[in-house]
mmCIF file of C-alpha atoms in Angstrom:
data_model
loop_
_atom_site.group_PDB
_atom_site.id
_atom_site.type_symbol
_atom_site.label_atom_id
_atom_site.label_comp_id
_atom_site.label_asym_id
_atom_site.label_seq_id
_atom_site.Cartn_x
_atom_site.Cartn_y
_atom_site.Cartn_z
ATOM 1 C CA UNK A 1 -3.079 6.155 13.950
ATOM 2 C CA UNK A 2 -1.144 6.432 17.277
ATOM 3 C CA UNK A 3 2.044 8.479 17.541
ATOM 4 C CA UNK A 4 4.020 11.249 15.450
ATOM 5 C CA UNK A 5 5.054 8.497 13.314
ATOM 6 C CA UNK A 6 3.035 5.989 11.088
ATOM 7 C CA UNK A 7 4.786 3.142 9.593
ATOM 8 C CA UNK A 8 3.490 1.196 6.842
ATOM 9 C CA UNK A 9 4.415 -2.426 5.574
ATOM 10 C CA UNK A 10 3.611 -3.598 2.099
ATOM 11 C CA UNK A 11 3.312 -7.616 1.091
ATOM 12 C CA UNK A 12 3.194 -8.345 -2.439
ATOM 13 C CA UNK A 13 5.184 -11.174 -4.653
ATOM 14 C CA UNK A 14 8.126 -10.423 -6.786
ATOM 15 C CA UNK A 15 7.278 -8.130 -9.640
ATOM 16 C CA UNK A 16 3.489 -6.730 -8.350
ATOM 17 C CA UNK A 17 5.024 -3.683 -7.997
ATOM 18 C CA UNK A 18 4.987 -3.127 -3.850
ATOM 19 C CA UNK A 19 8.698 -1.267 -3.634
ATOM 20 C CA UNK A 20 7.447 1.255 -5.978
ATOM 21 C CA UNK A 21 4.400 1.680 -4.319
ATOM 22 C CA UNK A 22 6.329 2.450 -1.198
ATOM 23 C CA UNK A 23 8.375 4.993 -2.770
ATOM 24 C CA UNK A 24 5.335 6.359 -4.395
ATOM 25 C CA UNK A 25 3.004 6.678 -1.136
ATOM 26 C CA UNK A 26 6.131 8.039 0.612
ATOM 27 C CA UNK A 27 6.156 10.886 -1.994
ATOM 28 C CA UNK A 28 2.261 11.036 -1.853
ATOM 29 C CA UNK A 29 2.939 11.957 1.958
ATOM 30 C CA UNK A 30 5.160 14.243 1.130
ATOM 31 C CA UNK A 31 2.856 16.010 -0.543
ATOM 32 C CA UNK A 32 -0.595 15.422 2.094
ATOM 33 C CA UNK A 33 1.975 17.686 4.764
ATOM 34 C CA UNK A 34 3.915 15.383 5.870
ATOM 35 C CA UNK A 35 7.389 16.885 6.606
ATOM 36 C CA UNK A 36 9.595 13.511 6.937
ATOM 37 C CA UNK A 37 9.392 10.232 4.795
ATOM 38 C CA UNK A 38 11.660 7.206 4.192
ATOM 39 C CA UNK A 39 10.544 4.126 1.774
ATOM 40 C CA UNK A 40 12.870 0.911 2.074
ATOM 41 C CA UNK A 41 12.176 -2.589 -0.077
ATOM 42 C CA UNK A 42 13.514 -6.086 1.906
ATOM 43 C CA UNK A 43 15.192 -7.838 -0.006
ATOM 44 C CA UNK A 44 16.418 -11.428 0.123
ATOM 45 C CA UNK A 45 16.966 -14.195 -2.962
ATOM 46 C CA UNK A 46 13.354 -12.506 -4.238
ATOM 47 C CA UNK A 47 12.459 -13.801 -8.148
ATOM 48 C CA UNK A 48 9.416 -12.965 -9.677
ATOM 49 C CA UNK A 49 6.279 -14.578 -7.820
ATOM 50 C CA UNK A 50 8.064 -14.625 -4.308
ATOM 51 C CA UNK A 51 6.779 -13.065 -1.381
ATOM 52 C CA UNK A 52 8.257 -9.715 -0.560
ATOM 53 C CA UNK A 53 7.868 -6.975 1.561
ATOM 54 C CA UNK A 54 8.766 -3.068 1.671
ATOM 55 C CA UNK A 55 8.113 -0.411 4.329
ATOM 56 C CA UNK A 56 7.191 3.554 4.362
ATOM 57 C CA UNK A 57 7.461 5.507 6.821
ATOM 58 C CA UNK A 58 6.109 9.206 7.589
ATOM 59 C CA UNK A 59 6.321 11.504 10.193
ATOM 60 C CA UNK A 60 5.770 15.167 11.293
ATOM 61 C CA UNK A 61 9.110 15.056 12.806
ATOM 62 C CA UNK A 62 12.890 13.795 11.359
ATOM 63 C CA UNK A 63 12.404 9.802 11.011
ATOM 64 C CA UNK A 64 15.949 8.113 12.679
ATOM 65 C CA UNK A 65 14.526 4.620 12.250
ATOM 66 C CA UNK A 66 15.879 3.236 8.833
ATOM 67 C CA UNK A 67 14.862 -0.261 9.539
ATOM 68 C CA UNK A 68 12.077 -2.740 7.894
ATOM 69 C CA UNK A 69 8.318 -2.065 9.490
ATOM 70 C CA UNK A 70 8.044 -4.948 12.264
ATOM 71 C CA UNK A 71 4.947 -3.427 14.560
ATOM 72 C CA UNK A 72 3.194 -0.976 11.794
ATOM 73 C CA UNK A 73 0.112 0.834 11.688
ATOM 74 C CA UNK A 74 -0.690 0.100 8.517
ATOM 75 C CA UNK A 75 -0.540 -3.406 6.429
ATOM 76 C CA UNK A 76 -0.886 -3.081 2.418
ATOM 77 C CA UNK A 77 -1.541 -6.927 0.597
ATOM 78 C CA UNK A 78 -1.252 -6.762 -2.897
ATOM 79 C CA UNK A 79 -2.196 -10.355 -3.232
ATOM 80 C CA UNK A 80 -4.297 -12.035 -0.766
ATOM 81 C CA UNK A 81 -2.849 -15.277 -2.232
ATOM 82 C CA UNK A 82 -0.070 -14.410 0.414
ATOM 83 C CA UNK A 83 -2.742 -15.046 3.788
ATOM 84 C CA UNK A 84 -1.973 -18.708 3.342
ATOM 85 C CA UNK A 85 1.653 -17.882 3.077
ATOM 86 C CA UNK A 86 2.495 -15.140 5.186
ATOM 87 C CA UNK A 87 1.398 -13.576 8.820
ATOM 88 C CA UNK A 88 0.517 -10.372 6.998
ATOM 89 C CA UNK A 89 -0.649 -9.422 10.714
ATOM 90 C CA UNK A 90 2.271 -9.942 12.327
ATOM 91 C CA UNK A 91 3.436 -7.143 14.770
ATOM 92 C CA UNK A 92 0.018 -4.844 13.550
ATOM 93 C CA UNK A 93 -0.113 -2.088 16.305
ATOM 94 C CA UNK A 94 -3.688 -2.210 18.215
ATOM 95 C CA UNK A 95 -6.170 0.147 15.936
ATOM 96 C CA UNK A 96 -3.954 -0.613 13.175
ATOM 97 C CA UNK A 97 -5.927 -1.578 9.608
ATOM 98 C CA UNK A 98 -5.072 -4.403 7.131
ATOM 99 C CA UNK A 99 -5.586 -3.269 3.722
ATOM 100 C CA UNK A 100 -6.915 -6.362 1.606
ATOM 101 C CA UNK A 101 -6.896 -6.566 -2.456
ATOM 102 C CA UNK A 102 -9.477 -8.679 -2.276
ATOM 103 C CA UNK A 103 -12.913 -9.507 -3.510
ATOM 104 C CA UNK A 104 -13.775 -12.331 -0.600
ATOM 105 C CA UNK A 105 -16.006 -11.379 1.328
ATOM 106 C CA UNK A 106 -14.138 -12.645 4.315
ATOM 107 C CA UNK A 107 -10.837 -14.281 4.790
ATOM 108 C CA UNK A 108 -9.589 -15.936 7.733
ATOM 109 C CA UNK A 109 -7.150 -13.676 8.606
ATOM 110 C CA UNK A 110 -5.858 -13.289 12.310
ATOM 111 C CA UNK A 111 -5.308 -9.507 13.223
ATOM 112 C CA UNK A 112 -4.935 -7.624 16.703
ATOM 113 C CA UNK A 113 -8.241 -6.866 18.938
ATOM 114 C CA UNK A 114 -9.261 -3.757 17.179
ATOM 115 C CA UNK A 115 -7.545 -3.643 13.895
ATOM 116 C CA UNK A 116 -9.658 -2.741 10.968
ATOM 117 C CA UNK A 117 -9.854 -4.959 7.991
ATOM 118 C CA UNK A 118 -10.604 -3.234 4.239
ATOM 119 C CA UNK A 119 -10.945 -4.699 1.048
ATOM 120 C CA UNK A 120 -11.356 -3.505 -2.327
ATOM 121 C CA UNK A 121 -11.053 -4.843 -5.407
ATOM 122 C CA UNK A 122 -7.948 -3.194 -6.156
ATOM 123 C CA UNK A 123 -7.298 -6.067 -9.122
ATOM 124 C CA UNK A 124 -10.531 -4.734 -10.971
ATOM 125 C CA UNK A 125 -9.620 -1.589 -10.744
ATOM 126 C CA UNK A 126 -5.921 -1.993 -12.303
ATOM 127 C CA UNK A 127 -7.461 -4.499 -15.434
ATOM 128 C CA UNK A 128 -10.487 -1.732 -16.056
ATOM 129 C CA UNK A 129 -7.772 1.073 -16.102
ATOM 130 C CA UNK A 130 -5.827 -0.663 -18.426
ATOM 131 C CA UNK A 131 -2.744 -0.851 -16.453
ATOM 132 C CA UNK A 132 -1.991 -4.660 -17.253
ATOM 133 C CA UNK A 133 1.527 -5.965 -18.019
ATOM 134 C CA UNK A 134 2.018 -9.408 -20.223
ATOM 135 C CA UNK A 135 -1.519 -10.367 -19.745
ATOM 136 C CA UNK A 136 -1.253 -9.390 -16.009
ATOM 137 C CA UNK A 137 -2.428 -6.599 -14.152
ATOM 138 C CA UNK A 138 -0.305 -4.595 -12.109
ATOM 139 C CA UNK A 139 -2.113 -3.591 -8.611
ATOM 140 C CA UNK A 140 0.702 -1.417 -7.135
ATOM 141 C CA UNK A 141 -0.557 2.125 -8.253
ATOM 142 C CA UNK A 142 -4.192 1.121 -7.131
ATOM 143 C CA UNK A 143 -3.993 -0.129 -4.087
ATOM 144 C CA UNK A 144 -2.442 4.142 -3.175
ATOM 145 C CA UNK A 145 -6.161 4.888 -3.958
ATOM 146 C CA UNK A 146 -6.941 2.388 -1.415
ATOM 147 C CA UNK A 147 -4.846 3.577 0.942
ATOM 148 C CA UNK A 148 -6.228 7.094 0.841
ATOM 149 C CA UNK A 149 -9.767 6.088 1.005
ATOM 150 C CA UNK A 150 -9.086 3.638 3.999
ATOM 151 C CA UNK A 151 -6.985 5.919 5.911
ATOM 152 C CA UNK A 152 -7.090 9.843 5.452
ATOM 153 C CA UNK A 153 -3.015 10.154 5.809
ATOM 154 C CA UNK A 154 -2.741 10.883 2.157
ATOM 155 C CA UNK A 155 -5.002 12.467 -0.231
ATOM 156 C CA UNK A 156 -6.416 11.128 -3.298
ATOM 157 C CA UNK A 157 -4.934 14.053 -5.060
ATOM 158 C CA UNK A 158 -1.806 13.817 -3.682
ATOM 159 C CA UNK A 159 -1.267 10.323 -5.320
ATOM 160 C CA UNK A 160 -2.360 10.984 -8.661
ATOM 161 C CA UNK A 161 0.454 13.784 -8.714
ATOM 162 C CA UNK A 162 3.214 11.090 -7.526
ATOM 163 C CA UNK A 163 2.257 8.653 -9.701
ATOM 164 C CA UNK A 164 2.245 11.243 -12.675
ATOM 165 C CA UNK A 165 5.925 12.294 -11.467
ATOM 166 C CA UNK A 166 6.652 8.631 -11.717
ATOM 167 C CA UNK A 167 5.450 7.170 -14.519
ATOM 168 C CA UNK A 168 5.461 8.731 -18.361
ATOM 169 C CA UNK A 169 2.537 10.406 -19.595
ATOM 170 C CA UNK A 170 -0.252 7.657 -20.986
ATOM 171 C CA UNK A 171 1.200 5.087 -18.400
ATOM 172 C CA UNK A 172 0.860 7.777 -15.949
ATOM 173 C CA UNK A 173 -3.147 8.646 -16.739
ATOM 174 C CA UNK A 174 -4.035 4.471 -16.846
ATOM 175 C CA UNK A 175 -2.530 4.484 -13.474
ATOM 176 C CA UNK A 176 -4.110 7.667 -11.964
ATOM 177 C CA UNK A 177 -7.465 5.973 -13.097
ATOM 178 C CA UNK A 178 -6.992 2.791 -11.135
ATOM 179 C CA UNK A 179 -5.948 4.958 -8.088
ATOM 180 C CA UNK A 180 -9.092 6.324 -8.516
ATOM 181 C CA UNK A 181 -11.299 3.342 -9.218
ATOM 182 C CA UNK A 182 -9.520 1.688 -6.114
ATOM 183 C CA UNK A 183 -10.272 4.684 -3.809
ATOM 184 C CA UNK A 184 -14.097 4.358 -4.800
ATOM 185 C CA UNK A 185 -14.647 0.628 -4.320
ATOM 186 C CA UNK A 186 -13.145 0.184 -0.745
ATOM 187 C CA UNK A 187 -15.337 -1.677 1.744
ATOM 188 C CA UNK A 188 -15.070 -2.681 5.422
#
């Protein structure tokens, strides 16, 4: 990633889960050495389903920029459903990697002359963890295991110990798990 800073934007729909994975990778980068963090959801007339979007932010140095992610390193899709909707690529900086729950194996998806596209079937992971919510599963604490496998800024470890500080105890270890099944099933 270029720069002191490394900004991350998250698409999901309403109720996936992305503003708390925001908060919870921020923390997770807090605790991978990173001095300064910020995590911020976007927020318009969401409702369960819609698209939304969230943004974290972390840094070596004091972060002054409070604003939404427009040109980030790092894109997070919760729902590849949202490719047909949404530019998820919009603004990606050059290098920058698009972090797919997917289990195409390719998706016309438009990103910058040398961005990196991974997958992983971050959905599978969350339903054989167990972490599934009225007959849905909920993809938001997985996709941080993808994120550490695809990246290096955060370690594996890391995330398991701020989604244990954020979740109670047997929610805490079905989540862990599907960090970890997520971090071992990422492909490019």
């Amino acid at each position: 990633m270029s720069g002191a800073m490394v900004e991350v934007r998250w698409h999901g729909r309403g109720g996936q889960g992305a503003v708390t994975a925001a908060k919870i990778l921020a923390q997770a980068a807090y605790l991978s050495g990173w001095e300064s963090v910020t995590a911020a959801p976007s927020f318009g007339a969401e409702r369960r389903g819609a698209p939304v979007t969230a943004s974290t932010r972390m840094a070596h140095e004091k972060i002054r920029v409070l604003s939404q992610v427009t040109a980030p390193d790092v894109v997070v899709v919760l729902d590849d459903s949202l490719l047909s909707a949404v530019d998820v690529a919009a603004g990606l900086k050059q290098g920058g990697v698009v972090i797919l729950n997917t289990v195409e194996p390719t998706l016309a998806l438009k990103v910058p002359e040398g961005a990196r596209v991974v997958r992983a079937d971050v959905t599978g992971a969350a339903q054989a963890a167990g972490v599934v919510v009225g007959g849905q599963p909920i993809v938001n604490t997985a996709i941080l295991g993808a994120f550490a496998a695809a990246t290096g800024l955060v370690m594996l470890p890391a995330v398991e110990q701020a989604i244990a500080a954020t979740f109670s105890e047997s929610a805490a270890a079905r989540n862990v798990e599907a960090a970890r099944l997520a971090y071992e099933c990422v492909q490019e």
